[in-house]
Short mmCIF file of C-alpha atoms and ligand atoms in Angstrom, two decimals:
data_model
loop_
_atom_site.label_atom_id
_atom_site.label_comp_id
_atom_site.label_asym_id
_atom_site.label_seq_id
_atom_site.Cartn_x
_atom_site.Cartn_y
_atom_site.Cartn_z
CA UNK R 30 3.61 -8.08 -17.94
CA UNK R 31 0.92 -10.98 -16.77
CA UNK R 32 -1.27 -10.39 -14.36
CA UNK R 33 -4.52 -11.97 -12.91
CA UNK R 34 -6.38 -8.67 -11.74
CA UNK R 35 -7.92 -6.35 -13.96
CA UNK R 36 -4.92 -3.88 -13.22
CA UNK R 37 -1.77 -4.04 -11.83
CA UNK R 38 -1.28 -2.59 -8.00
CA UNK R 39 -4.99 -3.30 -7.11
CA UNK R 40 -4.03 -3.59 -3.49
CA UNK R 41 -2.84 -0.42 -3.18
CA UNK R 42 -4.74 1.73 -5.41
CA UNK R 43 -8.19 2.37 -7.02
CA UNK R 44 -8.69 1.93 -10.90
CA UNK R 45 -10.04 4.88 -11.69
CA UNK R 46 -7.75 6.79 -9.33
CA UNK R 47 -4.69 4.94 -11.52
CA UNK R 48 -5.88 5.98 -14.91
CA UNK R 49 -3.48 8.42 -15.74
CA UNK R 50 -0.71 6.13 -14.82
CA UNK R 51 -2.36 3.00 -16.77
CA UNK R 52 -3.19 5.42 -19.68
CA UNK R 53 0.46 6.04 -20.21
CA UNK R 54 1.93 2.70 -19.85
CA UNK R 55 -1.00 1.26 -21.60
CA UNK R 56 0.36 3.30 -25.07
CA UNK R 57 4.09 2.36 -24.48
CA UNK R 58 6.12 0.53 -27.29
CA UNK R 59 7.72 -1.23 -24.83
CA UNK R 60 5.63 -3.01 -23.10
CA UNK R 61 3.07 -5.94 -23.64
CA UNK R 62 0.67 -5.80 -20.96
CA UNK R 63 -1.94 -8.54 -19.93
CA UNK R 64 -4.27 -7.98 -17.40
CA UNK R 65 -7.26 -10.07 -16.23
CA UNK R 66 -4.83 -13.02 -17.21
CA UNK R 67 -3.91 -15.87 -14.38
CA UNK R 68 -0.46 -17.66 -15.11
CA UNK R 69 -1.52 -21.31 -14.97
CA UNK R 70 2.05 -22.63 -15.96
CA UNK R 71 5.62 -21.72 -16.72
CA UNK R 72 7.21 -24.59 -18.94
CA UNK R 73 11.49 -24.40 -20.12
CA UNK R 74 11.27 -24.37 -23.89
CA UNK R 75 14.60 -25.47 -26.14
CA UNK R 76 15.09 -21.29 -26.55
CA UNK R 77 13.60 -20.17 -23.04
CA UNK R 78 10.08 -20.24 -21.71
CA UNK R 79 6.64 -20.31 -22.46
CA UNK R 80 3.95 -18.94 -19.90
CA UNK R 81 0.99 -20.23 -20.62
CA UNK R 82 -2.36 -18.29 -19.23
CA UNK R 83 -6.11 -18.91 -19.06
CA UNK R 84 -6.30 -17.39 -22.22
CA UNK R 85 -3.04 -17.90 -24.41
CA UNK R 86 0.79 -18.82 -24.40
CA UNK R 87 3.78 -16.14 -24.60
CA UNK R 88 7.48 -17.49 -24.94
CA UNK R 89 9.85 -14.99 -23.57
CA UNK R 90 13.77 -15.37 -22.81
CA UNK R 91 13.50 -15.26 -19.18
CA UNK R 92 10.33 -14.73 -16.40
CA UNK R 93 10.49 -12.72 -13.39
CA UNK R 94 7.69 -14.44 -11.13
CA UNK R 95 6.53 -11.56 -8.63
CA UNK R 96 3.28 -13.22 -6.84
CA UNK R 97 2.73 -12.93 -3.45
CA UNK R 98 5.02 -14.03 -0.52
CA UNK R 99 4.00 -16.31 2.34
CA UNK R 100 6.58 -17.34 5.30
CA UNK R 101 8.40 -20.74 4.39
CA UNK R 102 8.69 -22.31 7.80
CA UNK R 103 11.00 -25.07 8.84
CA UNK R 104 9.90 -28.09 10.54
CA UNK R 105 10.99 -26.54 13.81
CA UNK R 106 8.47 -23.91 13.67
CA UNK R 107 5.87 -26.80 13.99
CA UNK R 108 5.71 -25.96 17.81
CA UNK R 109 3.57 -22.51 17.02
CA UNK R 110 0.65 -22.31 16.73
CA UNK R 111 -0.06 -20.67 12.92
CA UNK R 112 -2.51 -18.79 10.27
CA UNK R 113 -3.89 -20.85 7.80
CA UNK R 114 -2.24 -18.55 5.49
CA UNK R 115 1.40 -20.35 7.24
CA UNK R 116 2.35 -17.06 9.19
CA UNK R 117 3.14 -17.15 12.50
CA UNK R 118 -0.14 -16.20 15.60
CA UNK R 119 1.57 -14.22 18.27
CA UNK R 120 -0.71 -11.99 20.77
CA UNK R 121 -1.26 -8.74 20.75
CA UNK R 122 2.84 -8.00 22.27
CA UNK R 123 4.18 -10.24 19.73
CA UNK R 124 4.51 -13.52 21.65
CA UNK R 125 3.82 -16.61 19.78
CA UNK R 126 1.80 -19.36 21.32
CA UNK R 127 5.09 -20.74 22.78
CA UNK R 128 5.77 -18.71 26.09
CA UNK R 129 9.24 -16.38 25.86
CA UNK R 130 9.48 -16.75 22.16
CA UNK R 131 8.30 -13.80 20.14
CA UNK R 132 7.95 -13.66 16.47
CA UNK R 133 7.84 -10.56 13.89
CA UNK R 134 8.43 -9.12 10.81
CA UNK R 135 7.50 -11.11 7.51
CA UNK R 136 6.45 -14.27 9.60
CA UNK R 137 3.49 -12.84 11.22
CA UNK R 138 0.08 -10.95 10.39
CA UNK R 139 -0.28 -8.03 11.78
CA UNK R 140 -3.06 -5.72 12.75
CA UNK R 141 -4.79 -3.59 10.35
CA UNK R 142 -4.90 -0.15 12.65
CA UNK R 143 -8.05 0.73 11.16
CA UNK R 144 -10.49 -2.39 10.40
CA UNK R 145 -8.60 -3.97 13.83
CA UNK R 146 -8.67 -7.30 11.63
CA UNK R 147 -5.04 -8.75 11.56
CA UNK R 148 -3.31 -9.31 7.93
CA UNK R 149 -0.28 -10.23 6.43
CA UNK R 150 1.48 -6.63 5.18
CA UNK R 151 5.44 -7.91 4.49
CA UNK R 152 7.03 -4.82 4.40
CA UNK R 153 10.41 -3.35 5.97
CA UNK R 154 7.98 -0.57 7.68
CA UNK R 155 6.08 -3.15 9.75
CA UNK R 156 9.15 -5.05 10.49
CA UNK R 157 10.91 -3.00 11.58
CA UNK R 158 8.33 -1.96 13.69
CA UNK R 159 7.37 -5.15 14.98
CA UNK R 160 10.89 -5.78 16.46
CA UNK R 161 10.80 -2.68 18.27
CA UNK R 162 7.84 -3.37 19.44
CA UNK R 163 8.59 -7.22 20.34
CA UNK R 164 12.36 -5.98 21.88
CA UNK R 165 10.70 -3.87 24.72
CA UNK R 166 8.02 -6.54 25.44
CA UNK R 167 11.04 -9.36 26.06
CA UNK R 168 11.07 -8.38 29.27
CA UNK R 169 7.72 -7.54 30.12
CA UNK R 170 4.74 -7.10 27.94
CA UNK R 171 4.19 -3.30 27.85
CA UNK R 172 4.18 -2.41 24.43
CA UNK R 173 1.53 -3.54 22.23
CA UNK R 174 2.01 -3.51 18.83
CA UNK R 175 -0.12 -1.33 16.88
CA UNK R 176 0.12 -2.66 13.36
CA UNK R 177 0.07 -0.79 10.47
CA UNK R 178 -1.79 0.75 7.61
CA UNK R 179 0.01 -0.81 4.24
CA UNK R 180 1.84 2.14 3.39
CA UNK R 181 3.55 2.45 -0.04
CA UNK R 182 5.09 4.58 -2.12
CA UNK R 183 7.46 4.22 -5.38
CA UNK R 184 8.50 5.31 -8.82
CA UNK R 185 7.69 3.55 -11.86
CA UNK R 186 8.61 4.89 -14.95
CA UNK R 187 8.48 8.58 -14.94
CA UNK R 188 5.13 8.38 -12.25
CA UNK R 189 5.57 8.73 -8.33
CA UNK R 190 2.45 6.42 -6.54
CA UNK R 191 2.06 6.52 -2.82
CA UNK R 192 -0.70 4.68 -1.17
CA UNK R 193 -1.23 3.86 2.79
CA UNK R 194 -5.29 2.78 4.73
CA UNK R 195 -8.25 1.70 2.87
CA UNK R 196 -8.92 1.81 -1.07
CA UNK R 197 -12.30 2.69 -1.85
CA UNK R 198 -12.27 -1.13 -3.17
CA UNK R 199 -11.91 -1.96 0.04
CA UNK R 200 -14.86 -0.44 1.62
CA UNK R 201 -16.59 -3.35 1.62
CA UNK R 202 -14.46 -4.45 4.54
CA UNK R 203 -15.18 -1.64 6.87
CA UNK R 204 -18.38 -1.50 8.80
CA UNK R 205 -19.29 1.97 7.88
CA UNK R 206 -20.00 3.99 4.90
CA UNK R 207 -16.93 5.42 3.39
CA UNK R 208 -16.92 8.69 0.98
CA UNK R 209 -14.01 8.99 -1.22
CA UNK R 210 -12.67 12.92 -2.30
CA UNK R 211 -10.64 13.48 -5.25
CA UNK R 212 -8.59 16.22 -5.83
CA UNK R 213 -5.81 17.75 -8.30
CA UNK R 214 -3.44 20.23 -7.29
CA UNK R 215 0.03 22.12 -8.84
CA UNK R 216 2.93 20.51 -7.14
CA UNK R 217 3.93 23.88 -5.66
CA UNK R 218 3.74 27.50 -6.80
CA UNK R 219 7.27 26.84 -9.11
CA UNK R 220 6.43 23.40 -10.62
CA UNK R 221 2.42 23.16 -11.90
CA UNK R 222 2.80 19.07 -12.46
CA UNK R 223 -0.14 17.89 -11.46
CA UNK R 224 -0.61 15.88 -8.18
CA UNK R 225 -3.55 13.79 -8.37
CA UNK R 226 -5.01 12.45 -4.88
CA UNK R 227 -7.74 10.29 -3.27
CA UNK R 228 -8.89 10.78 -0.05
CA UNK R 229 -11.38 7.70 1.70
CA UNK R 230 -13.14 9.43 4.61
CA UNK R 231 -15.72 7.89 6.91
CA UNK R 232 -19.07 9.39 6.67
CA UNK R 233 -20.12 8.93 9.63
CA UNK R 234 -16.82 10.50 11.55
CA UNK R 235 -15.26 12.36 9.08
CA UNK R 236 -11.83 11.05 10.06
CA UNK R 237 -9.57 9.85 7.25
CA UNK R 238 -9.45 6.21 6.59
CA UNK R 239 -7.10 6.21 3.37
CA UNK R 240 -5.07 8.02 0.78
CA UNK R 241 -3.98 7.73 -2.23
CA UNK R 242 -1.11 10.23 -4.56
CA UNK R 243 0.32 9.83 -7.79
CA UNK R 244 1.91 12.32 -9.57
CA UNK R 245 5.08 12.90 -12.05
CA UNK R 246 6.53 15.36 -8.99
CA UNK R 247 8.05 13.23 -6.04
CA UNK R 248 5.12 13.77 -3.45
CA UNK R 249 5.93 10.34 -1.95
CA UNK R 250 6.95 12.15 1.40
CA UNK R 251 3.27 13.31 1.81
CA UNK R 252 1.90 9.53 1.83
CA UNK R 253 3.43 9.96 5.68
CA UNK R 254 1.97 12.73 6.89
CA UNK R 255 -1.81 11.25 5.78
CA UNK R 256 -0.62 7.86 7.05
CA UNK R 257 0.14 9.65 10.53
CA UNK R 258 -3.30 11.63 9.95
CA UNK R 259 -4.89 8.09 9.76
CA UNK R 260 -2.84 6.79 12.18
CA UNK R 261 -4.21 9.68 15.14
CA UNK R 262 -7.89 9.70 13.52
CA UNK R 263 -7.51 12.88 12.38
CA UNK R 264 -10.63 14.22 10.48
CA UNK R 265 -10.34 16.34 6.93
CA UNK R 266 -11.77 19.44 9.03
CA UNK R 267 -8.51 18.77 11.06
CA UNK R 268 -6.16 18.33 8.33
CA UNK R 269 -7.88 21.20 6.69
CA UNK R 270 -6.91 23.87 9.60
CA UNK R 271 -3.28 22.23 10.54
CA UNK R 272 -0.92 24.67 10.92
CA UNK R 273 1.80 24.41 8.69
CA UNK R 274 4.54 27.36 7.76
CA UNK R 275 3.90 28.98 4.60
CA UNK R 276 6.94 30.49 2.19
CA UNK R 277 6.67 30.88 -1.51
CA UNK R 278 9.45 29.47 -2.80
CA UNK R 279 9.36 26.11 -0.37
CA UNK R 280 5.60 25.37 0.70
CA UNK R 281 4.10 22.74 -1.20
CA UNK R 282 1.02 23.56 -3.01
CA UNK R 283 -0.48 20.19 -1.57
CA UNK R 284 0.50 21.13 2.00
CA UNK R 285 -1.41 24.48 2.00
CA UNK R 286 -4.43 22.80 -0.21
CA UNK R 287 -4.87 19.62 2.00
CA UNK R 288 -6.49 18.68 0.23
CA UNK R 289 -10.08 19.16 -1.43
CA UNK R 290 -11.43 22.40 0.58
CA UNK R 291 -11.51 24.48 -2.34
CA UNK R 292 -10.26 22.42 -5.22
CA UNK R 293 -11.92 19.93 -7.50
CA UNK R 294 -13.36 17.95 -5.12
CA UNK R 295 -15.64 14.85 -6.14
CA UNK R 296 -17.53 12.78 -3.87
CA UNK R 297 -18.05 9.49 -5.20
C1 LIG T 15 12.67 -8.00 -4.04
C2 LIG T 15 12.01 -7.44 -2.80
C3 LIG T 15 11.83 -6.09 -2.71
C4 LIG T 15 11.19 -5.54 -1.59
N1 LIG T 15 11.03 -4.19 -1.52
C5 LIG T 15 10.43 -3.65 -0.44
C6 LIG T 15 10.28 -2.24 -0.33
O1 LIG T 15 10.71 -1.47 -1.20
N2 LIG T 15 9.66 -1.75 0.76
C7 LIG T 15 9.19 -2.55 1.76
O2 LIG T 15 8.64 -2.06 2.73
N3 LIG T 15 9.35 -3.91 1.68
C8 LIG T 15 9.95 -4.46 0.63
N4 LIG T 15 10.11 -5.82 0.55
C9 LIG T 15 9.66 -6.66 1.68
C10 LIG T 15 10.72 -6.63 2.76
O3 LIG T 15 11.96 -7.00 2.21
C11 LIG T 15 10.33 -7.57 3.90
O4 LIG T 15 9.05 -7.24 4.37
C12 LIG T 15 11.32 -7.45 5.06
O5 LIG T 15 12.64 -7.70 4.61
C13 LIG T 15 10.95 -8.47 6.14
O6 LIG T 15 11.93 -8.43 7.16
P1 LIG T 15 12.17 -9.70 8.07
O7 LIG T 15 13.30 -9.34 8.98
O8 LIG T 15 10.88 -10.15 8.65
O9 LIG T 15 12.59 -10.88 7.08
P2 LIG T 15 13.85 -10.98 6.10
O10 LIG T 15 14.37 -9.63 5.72
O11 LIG T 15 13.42 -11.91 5.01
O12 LIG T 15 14.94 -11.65 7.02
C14 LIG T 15 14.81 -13.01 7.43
C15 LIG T 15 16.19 -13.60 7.52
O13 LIG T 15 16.09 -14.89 8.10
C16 LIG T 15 16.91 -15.80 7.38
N5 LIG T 15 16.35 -17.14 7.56
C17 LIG T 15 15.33 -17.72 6.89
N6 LIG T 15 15.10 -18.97 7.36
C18 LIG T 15 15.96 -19.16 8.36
C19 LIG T 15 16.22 -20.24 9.25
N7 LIG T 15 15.52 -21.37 9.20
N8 LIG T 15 17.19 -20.09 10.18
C20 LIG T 15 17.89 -18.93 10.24
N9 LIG T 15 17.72 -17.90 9.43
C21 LIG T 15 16.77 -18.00 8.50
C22 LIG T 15 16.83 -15.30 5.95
O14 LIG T 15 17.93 -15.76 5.19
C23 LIG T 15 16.85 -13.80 6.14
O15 LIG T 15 18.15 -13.27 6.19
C24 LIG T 15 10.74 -6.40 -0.56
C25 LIG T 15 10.93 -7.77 -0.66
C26 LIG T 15 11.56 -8.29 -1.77
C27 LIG T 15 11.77 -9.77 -1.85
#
């Protein structure tokens, strides 16, 4: 595995917060991992390829290219006005610069619902979402669309990772200070894998500006309920004194400890 960053999944997650995850993979016989390694070229060899990076070449039977995505637009899309980045401008319902024609999905930017700055986040949540949005505005522009907050979540190897809002890496693009909370906790009272989480807060507020899980227990469901937390502005004192049902053998321990009142929490 090549990549140009320091560590993979940057955009979602925070280094240190990834540890345990990078630890693991880091020691596998499996893998050959290169990070802080730009692909400058992939040539055909006689026997396969060689990739050649900043640093050295690799030849390997077959490459799996997985860089970013940008929209591919036909010549006909030349009537919209566009990003620099090649995506698609529409207004805040969704309609391109061409009056009546709306555009969604993976061809535009959308807004980031916290930093209000508009991005490009291609994923099935925010297109789907945009063509709701964009399908009650054909008639007349009601709805407008409130972007979205990157949310992720997946399994790679034996590791669950869930991410949605800001990174503490990505403080720097938010106009006020930001305190991060970590916290471990059992995955419920049955099960004591460990859950590890992140919590970005802003100071200033208190209300939750990003999240992040990761855990060998399948906690991605959780990523939703902090992404809705972001989504209403909902501070930790809130999310602290939610009222959620308790039963022994079903409650999750992360539901009743949401999240650091209590446990191992680290301001950073
Ligand atoms: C391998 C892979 C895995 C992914 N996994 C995830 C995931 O797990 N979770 C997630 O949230 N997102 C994932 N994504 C991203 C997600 O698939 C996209 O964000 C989403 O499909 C975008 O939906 P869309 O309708 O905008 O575009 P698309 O789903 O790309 O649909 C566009 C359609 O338009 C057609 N088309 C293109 N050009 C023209 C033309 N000129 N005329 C007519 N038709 C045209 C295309 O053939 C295509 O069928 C993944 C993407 C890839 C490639």
């Amino acid at each position: 595995m090549i990549e140009s960053m320091s560590y993979p999944l940057f955009k979602y997650f925070d280094r240190d917060f990834l540890q345990p995850f990078l630890t693991e993979i880091e020691k596998s016989p499996n893998l050959q991992l290169h990070w802080s390694e730009p692909t400058l070229a992939v040539v055909k060899t006689e026997t396969g390829f060689r990739i050649e990076t900043a640093d050295q070449g690799y030849e390997s039977d077959l490459v799996l290219t997985t860089v970013n995505v940008h929209p591919r637009l036909p010549e006909a899309f030349a009537v919209f006005e566009l990003h620099s980045d090649q995506t698609i401008w529409t207004d805040a319902y969704l309609e391109t610069s061409a009056t009546d024609i709306f555009a969604v999905g993976d061809l535009i930017q959308i807004p980031n619902a916290i930093t209000k700055d508009t991005v490009y986040m291609p994923l099935v949540n925010n297109a789907v979402r945009s063509g709701i949005a964009a399908a009650r505005n054909l008639a007349s522009k009601t709805t407008p669309f409130r972007g979205g907050l990157r949310t992720v979540g997946t399994q790679l190897f034996e590791w669950y990772l869930a991410s949605t809002g800001l990174t503490e890496s990505d403080r720097f693009f938010f106009e006020s200070p930001i305190v991060c909370h970590a916290f471990t906790a059992a995955s419920s009272l049955f099960d004591p894998t460990q859950v590890h989480g992140k919590v970005m807060i802003e100071q200033a507020s208190g209300r939750i500006v990003g999240a992040q899980l990761l855990s060998k227990a399948n906690i991605l469901e959780k990523i939703n309920l902090l992404a809705f937390a972001i989504e209403q502005q909902a501070t930790m004192e809130e999310l602290t004194q939610k009222d959620f049902f308790f039963h022994p053998r079903f409650t999750n321990v992360l539901d009743q400890t949401f999240i650091w009142s209590g446990s191992d929490a680290d301001e950073t």
